[in-house]
PDB file of C-alpha atoms in Angstrom:
ATOM      1  CA  MET A 122     124.961  98.046 -98.768  1.00 43.00           C
ATOM      2  CA  ALA A 123     124.161 101.270-100.671  1.00 44.00           C
ATOM      3  CA  ASP A 124     126.131 104.409 -99.856  1.00 45.00           C
ATOM      4  CA  ILE A 125     124.493 107.687 -98.778  1.00 46.00           C
ATOM      5  CA  ALA A 126     124.690 109.271-102.266  1.00 45.00           C
ATOM      6  CA  THR A 127     122.938 106.249-103.773  1.00 44.00           C
ATOM      7  CA  LEU A 128     120.216 106.360-101.125  1.00 42.00           C
ATOM      8  CA  GLU A 129     119.699 110.104-101.708  1.00 45.00           C
ATOM      9  CA  LEU A 130     119.437 109.507-105.463  1.00 44.00           C
ATOM     10  CA  MET A 131     116.934 106.710-104.877  1.00 44.00           C
ATOM     11  CA  ASP A 132     114.853 108.998-102.632  1.00 46.00           C
ATOM     12  CA  HIS A 133     114.960 111.707-105.301  1.00 44.00           C
ATOM     13  CA  LEU A 134     113.907 109.260-108.019  1.00 44.00           C
ATOM     14  CA  ARG A 135     111.060 108.002-105.810  1.00 47.00           C
ATOM     15  CA  TRP A 136     109.935 111.621-105.269  1.00 47.00           C
ATOM     16  CA  ARG A 137     109.964 112.274-109.041  1.00 47.00           C
ATOM     17  CA  LEU A 138     108.035 109.070-109.713  1.00 45.00           C
ATOM     18  CA  LEU A 139     105.577 109.857-106.921  1.00 49.00           C
ATOM     19  CA  CYS A 140     104.879 113.245-108.530  1.00 53.00           C
ATOM     20  CA  LYS A 141     103.866 111.475-111.751  1.00 51.00           C
ATOM     21  CA  THR A 142     101.498 108.927-110.231  1.00 52.00           C
ATOM     22  CA  ASP A 143      97.960 108.942-108.930  1.00 58.00           C
ATOM     23  CA  ASN A 144      99.451 108.048-105.554  1.00 69.00           C
ATOM     24  CA  PHE A 145     100.916 111.560-105.365  1.00 70.00           C
ATOM     25  CA  GLN A 146      97.430 113.056-105.501  1.00 74.00           C
ATOM     26  CA  GLU A 147      96.296 110.688-102.748  1.00 80.00           C
ATOM     27  CA  GLN A 148      99.230 111.711-100.548  1.00 80.00           C
ATOM     28  CA  LEU A 149      98.862 115.455-101.135  1.00 81.00           C
ATOM     29  CA  PRO A 150      96.664 116.134 -98.069  1.00 84.00           C
ATOM     30  CA  SER A 151      99.187 114.557 -95.688  1.00 85.00           C
ATOM     31  CA  LEU A 152     102.123 116.208 -97.491  1.00 85.00           C
ATOM     32  CA  LYS A 153     100.415 119.614 -97.250  1.00 88.00           C
ATOM     33  CA  ALA A 154      99.762 119.085 -93.541  1.00 88.00           C
ATOM     34  CA  HIS A 155     103.401 118.168 -92.930  1.00 88.00           C
ATOM     35  CA  TYR A 156     104.895 120.949 -95.055  1.00 90.00           C
ATOM     36  CA  ARG A 157     102.524 123.572 -93.680  1.00 92.00           C
ATOM     37  CA  LYS A 158     105.418 124.411 -91.355  1.00 93.00           C
ATOM     38  CA  GLU A 159     108.019 126.616 -92.977  1.00 93.00           C
ATOM     39  CA  SER A 160     110.660 124.865 -90.877  1.00 92.00           C
ATOM     40  CA  GLU A 161     109.761 121.502 -92.467  1.00 91.00           C
ATOM     41  CA  ARG A 162     109.896 123.004 -95.966  1.00 91.00           C
ATOM     42  CA  LEU A 163     113.318 124.435 -95.164  1.00 92.00           C
ATOM     43  CA  LEU A 164     114.591 121.010 -94.085  1.00 90.00           C
ATOM     44  CA  THR A 165     113.954 119.636 -97.604  1.00 90.00           C
ATOM     45  CA  TYR A 166     116.832 121.766 -98.917  1.00 89.00           C
ATOM     46  CA  GLY A 167     119.591 120.343 -96.721  1.00 84.00           C
ATOM     47  CA  GLU A 168     123.052 120.987 -98.097  1.00 82.00           C
ATOM     48  CA  GLU A 169     122.184 119.829-101.619  1.00 81.00           C
ATOM     49  CA  PHE A 170     120.598 123.101-102.764  1.00 84.00           C
ATOM     50  CA  LYS A 171     123.549 125.189-103.924  1.00 82.00           C
ATOM     51  CA  ILE A 172     122.183 128.212-105.761  1.00 83.00           C
ATOM     52  CA  SER A 173     124.112 131.319-104.754  1.00 81.00           C
ATOM     53  CA  HIS A 174     121.615 133.980-105.815  1.00 83.00           C
ATOM     54  CA  ILE A 175     118.504 132.616-104.079  1.00 87.00           C
ATOM     55  CA  THR A 176     118.333 131.245-100.574  1.00 89.00           C
ATOM     56  CA  SER A 177     116.588 128.127 -99.425  1.00 91.00           C
ATOM     57  CA  SER A 178     115.006 130.150 -96.612  1.00 92.00           C
ATOM     58  CA  ALA A 179     113.427 132.566 -99.128  1.00 93.00           C
ATOM     59  CA  LEU A 180     112.057 129.651-101.160  1.00 94.00           C
ATOM     60  CA  ALA A 181     110.717 127.857 -98.068  1.00 94.00           C
ATOM     61  CA  ARG A 182     109.111 131.087 -96.845  1.00 94.00           C
ATOM     62  CA  ALA A 183     107.405 131.456-100.259  1.00 95.00           C
ATOM     63  CA  GLY A 184     105.910 127.954 -99.898  1.00 95.00           C
ATOM     64  CA  PHE A 185     108.349 125.842-101.898  1.00 94.00           C
ATOM     65  CA  ILE A 186     109.947 122.509-101.063  1.00 92.00           C
ATOM     66  CA  PHE A 187     113.126 121.253-102.726  1.00 91.00           C
ATOM     67  CA  LYS A 188     112.541 118.307-105.060  1.00 85.00           C
ATOM     68  CA  GLY A 189     115.842 116.706-104.138  1.00 79.00           C
ATOM     69  CA  PRO A 190     119.481 116.111-104.964  1.00 76.00           C
ATOM     70  CA  GLY A 191     120.572 116.238-108.577  1.00 77.00           C
ATOM     71  CA  CYS A 192     118.304 119.102-109.601  1.00 79.00           C
ATOM     72  CA  ASP A 193     117.569 122.699-108.736  1.00 82.00           C
ATOM     73  CA  GLU A 194     113.780 122.349-108.900  1.00 88.00           C
ATOM     74  CA  VAL A 195     111.404 123.550-106.213  1.00 91.00           C
ATOM     75  CA  MET A 196     107.678 122.899-105.982  1.00 91.00           C
ATOM     76  CA  CYS A 197     104.654 124.332-104.238  1.00 93.00           C
ATOM     77  CA  LEU A 198     102.460 121.455-103.030  1.00 90.00           C
ATOM     78  CA  TRP A 199      99.376 123.673-102.977  1.00 92.00           C
ATOM     79  CA  CYS A 200      99.374 124.735-106.646  1.00 91.00           C
ATOM     80  CA  GLN A 201     101.977 122.206-107.869  1.00 88.00           C
ATOM     81  CA  VAL A 202     103.918 124.834-109.796  1.00 90.00           C
ATOM     82  CA  VAL A 203     107.573 123.843-110.294  1.00 89.00           C
ATOM     83  CA  PHE A 204     110.468 126.242-110.817  1.00 88.00           C
ATOM     84  CA  GLY A 205     114.082 125.468-111.567  1.00 87.00           C
ATOM     85  CA  ASN A 206     117.091 126.384-113.655  1.00 84.00           C
ATOM     86  CA  PHE A 207     117.727 129.498-111.561  1.00 83.00           C
ATOM     87  CA  LYS A 208     120.262 131.513-113.569  1.00 83.00           C
ATOM     88  CA  ALA A 209     119.671 135.001-112.150  1.00 85.00           C
ATOM     89  CA  PRO A 210     118.574 136.481-108.831  1.00 87.00           C
ATOM     90  CA  VAL A 211     114.900 135.799-108.151  1.00 85.00           C
ATOM     91  CA  ASP A 212     112.378 137.085-105.633  1.00 91.00           C
ATOM     92  CA  ALA A 213     110.717 133.819-104.583  1.00 92.00           C
ATOM     93  CA  ASP A 214     107.534 135.500-103.317  1.00 92.00           C
ATOM     94  CA  ALA A 215     107.096 137.565-106.493  1.00 92.00           C
ATOM     95  CA  LEU A 216     107.760 134.547-108.701  1.00 90.00           C
ATOM     96  CA  HIS A 217     105.152 132.457-106.893  1.00 91.00           C
ATOM     97  CA  MET A 218     102.606 135.292-107.018  1.00 92.00           C
ATOM     98  CA  ALA A 219     103.213 135.907-110.729  1.00 91.00           C
ATOM     99  CA  TYR A 220     102.342 132.342-111.671  1.00 88.00           C
ATOM    100  CA  SER A 221      99.846 131.265-109.027  1.00 87.00           C
ATOM    101  CA  GLU A 222      98.313 134.280-107.278  1.00 80.00           C
ATOM    102  CA  ASN A 223      94.673 133.418-107.981  1.00 85.00           C
ATOM    103  CA  ILE A 224      94.892 129.633-107.825  1.00 89.00           C
ATOM    104  CA  CYS A 225      97.305 128.748-105.032  1.00 92.00           C
ATOM    105  CA  GLU A 226      95.705 127.905-101.658  1.00 92.00           C
ATOM    106  CA  PHE A 227      99.010 128.762 -99.963  1.00 93.00           C
ATOM    107  CA  LEU A 228      98.904 132.318-101.336  1.00 92.00           C
ATOM    108  CA  ILE A 229      95.141 132.832-101.062  1.00 92.00           C
ATOM    109  CA  ASN A 230      94.865 131.757 -97.423  1.00 90.00           C
ATOM    110  CA  PRO A 231      98.336 131.820 -95.829  1.00 87.00           C
ATOM    111  CA  ASP A 232      97.004 131.770 -92.250  1.00 87.00           C
ATOM    112  CA  MET A 233      95.441 128.392 -92.920  1.00 88.00           C
ATOM    113  CA  HIS A 234      98.248 126.829 -94.968  1.00 88.00           C
ATOM    114  CA  ASN A 235     101.431 128.287 -93.498  1.00 91.00           C
ATOM    115  CA  GLU A 236     103.104 128.278 -90.120  1.00 92.00           C
ATOM    116  CA  PRO A 237     106.028 130.674 -90.525  1.00 92.00           C
ATOM    117  CA  ILE A 238     109.248 130.234 -88.584  1.00 88.00           C
ATOM    118  CA  THR A 239     108.964 133.829 -87.346  1.00 73.00           C
ATOM    119  CA  GLN A 240     105.623 133.000 -85.733  1.00 51.00           C
ATOM    120  CA  ARG A 241     107.393 130.704 -83.273  1.00 47.00           C
ATOM    121  CA  TYR A 242     110.959 131.995 -83.059  1.00 45.00           C
ATOM    122  CA  GLY A 243     110.887 135.749 -83.553  1.00 45.00           C
ATOM    123  CA  ASP A 244     112.387 137.565 -86.528  1.00 43.00           C
ATOM    124  CA  LEU A 245     115.051 135.393 -88.190  1.00 44.00           C
ATOM    125  CA  SER A 246     115.584 137.713 -91.135  1.00 41.00           C
ATOM    126  CA  PRO A 247     119.166 138.250 -92.339  1.00 42.00           C
ATOM    127  CA  PHE A 248     119.104 141.687 -90.703  1.00 37.00           C
ATOM    128  CA  HIS A 249     119.092 140.210 -87.206  1.00 35.00           C
ATOM    129  CA  ALA A 250     121.924 138.209 -85.739  1.00 36.00           C
ATOM    130  CA  HIS A 251     119.667 136.582 -83.138  1.00 38.00           C
ATOM    131  CA  PRO A 252     115.967 135.859 -82.813  1.00 40.00           C
ATOM    132  CA  VAL A 253     113.945 138.645 -81.270  1.00 42.00           C
ATOM    133  CA  ILE A 254     112.618 137.567 -77.875  1.00 48.00           C
ATOM    134  CA  VAL A 255     109.508 139.395 -76.739  1.00 49.00           C
ATOM    135  CA  ASN A 256     108.752 139.287 -73.044  1.00 50.00           C
ATOM    136  CA  GLY A 257     105.093 139.405 -72.607  1.00 46.00           C
TER     137      GLY A 257
END
């Protein structure tokens, strides 16, 4: 029986292999539909993403999913840009815009390709201790 670390490594290796196959392109529509939700993108980070100067929530909000344990790479499924090797503080939104502003469906039409956490749960920014509840 494989231990958890081995299973996580196997999942990560499958993800990397999937990205390099034609099958990845076939699965992109269903992956985009699933990761349209910021909350689902955020779940890809788990506890494995340990970069102190950029948060997983900022990366998920900017459209990135974590590629898995054993690396620090993130990817946008819509434009397939990959970033990693984060050595200094980074503004995830600005980074994504700088490389993909005119080609990324996520950036061009966010209402169609993104369901933000704040849309459903109020403002969860670091400046608020609790979600804002609006009685309407």
